[in-house]
Short mmCIF file of C-alpha atoms in Angstrom, two decimals:
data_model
loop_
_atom_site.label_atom_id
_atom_site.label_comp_id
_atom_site.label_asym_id
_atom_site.label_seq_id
_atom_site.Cartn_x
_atom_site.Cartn_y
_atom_site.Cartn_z
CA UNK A 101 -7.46 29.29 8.76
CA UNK A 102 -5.69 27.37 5.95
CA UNK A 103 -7.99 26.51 3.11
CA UNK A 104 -6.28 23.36 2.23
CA UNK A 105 -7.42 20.80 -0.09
CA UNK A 106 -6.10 17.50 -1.32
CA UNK A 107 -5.99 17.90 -5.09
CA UNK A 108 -4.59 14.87 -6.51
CA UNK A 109 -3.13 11.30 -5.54
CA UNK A 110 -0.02 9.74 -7.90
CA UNK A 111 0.27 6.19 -7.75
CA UNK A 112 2.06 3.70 -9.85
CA UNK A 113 0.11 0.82 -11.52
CA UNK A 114 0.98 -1.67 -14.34
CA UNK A 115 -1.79 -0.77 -16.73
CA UNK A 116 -2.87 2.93 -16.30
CA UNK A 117 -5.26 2.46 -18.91
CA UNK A 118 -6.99 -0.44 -17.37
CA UNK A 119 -6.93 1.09 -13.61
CA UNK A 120 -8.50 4.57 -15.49
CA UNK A 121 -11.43 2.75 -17.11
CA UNK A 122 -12.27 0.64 -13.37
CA UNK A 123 -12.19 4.12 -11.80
CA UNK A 124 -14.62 5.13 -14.54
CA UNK A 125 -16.72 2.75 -14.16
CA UNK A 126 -17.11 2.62 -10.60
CA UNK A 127 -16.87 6.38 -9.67
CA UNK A 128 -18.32 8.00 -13.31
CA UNK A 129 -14.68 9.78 -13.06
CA UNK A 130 -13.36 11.79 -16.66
CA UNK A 131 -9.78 11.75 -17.69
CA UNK A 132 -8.25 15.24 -17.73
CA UNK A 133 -5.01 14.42 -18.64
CA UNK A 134 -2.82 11.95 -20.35
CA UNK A 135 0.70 11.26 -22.23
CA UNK A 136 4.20 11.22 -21.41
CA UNK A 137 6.49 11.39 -17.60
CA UNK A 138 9.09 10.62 -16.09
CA UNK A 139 11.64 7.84 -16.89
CA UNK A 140 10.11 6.64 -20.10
CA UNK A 141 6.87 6.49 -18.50
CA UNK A 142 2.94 7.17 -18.61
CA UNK A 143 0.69 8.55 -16.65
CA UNK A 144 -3.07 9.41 -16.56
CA UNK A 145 -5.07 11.77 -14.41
CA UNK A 146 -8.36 10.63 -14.02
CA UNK A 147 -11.03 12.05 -11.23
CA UNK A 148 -13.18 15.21 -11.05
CA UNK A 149 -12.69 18.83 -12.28
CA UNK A 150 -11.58 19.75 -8.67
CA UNK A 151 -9.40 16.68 -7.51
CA UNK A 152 -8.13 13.52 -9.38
CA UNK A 153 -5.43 10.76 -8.87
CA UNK A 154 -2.47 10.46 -11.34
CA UNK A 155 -1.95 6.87 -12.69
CA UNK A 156 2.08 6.47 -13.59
CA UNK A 157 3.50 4.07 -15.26
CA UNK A 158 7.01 2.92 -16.61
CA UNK A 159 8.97 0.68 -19.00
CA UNK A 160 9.86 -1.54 -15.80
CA UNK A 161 6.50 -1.79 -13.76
CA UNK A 162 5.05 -2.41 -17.16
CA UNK A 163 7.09 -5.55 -18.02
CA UNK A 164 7.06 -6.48 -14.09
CA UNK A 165 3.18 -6.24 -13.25
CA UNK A 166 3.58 -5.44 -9.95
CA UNK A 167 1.52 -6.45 -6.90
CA UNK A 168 2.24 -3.94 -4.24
CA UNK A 169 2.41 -5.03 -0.65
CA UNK A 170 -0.48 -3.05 1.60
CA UNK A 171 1.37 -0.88 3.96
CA UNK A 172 3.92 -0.32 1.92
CA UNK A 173 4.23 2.96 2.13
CA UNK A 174 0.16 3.30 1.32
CA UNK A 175 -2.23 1.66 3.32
CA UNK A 176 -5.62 2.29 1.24
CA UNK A 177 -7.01 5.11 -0.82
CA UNK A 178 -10.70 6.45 0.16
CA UNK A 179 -13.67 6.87 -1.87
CA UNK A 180 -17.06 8.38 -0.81
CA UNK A 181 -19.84 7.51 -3.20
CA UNK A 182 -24.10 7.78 -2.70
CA UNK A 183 -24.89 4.58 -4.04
CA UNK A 184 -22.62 1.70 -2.64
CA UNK A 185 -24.21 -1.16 -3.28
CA UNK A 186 -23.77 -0.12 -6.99
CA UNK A 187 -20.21 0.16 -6.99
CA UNK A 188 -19.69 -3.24 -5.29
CA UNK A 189 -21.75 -4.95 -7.64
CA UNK A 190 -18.89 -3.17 -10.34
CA UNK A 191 -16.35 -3.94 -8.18
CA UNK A 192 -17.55 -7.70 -8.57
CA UNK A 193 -18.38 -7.46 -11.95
CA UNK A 194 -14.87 -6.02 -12.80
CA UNK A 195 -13.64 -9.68 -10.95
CA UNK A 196 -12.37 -8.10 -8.03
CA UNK A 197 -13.52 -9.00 -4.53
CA UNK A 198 -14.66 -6.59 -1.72
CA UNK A 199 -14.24 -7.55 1.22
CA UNK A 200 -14.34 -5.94 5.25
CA UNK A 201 -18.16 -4.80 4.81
CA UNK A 202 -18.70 -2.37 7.94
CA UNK A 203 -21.95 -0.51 8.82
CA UNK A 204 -20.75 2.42 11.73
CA UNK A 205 -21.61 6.13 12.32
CA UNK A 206 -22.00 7.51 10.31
CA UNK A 207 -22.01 5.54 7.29
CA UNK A 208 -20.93 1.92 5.55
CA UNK A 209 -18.10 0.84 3.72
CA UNK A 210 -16.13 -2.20 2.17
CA UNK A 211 -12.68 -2.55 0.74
CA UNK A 212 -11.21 -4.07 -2.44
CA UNK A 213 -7.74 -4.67 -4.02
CA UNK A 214 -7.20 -3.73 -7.36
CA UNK A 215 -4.96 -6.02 -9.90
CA UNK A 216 -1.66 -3.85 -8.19
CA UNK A 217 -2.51 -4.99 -4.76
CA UNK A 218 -3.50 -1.63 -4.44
CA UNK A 219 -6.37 -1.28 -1.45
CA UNK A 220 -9.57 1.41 -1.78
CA UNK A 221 -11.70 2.16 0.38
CA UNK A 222 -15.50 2.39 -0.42
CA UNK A 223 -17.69 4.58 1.56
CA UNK A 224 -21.50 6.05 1.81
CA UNK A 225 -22.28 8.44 4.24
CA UNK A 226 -26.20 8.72 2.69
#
């Protein structure tokens, strides 16, 4: 058997900086990496010591702030927490909306777009 593990996520946002501190905030995440990439760009990994998600940035999606269409190639990106009714209440405070609340076995959820039109997935299994 394979012992395979996602390790990290790259996705491009407008603002790495403010995408890094909402992921802070709502998942108590550290940065363990940040400076220069590809094309002129930035990029910040922010997540846990074992996994993370990369947040790249460039000259062009900087001076476009982009709103990416869902589906396109990425459909959402999926969180487990313990305490969800915490995180929504950041979520909301942070002036983003969650929406698609869902109790089911074996645990709840809701969803919320970032400023990049970028969906997540919150879920609690407790």
């Amino acid at each position: 058997m394979n012992n395979a593990k996602l390790e990290h996520v790259n996705i491009t946002v407008s603002d790495p900086q403010r995408s890094a501190a909402l992921l802070r905030d709502l998942f108590g995440w550290h940065i363990r990496w940040e400076g220069p990439s590809i094309l002129g760009g930035h990029t910040i990994h922010i997540g846990t010591d074992d996994c993370y998600i990369a947040l790249y940035t460039n000259p062009d999606v900087r001076t476009a702030d982009p709103t990416f269409n869902k589906g396109e190639p990425l459909n959402h990106i999926g969180i487990t927490v313990d305490d969800l009714d915490a995180v929504e209440a950041k979520v909301i405070a942070a002036g983003l909306e969650p929406f698609n609340h869902g109790d089911y076995e074996p645990g709840r959820r809701f969803y919320f777009f970032d400023w990049n039109g970028i969906e997540w997935e919150v879920v609690s299994y407790g």
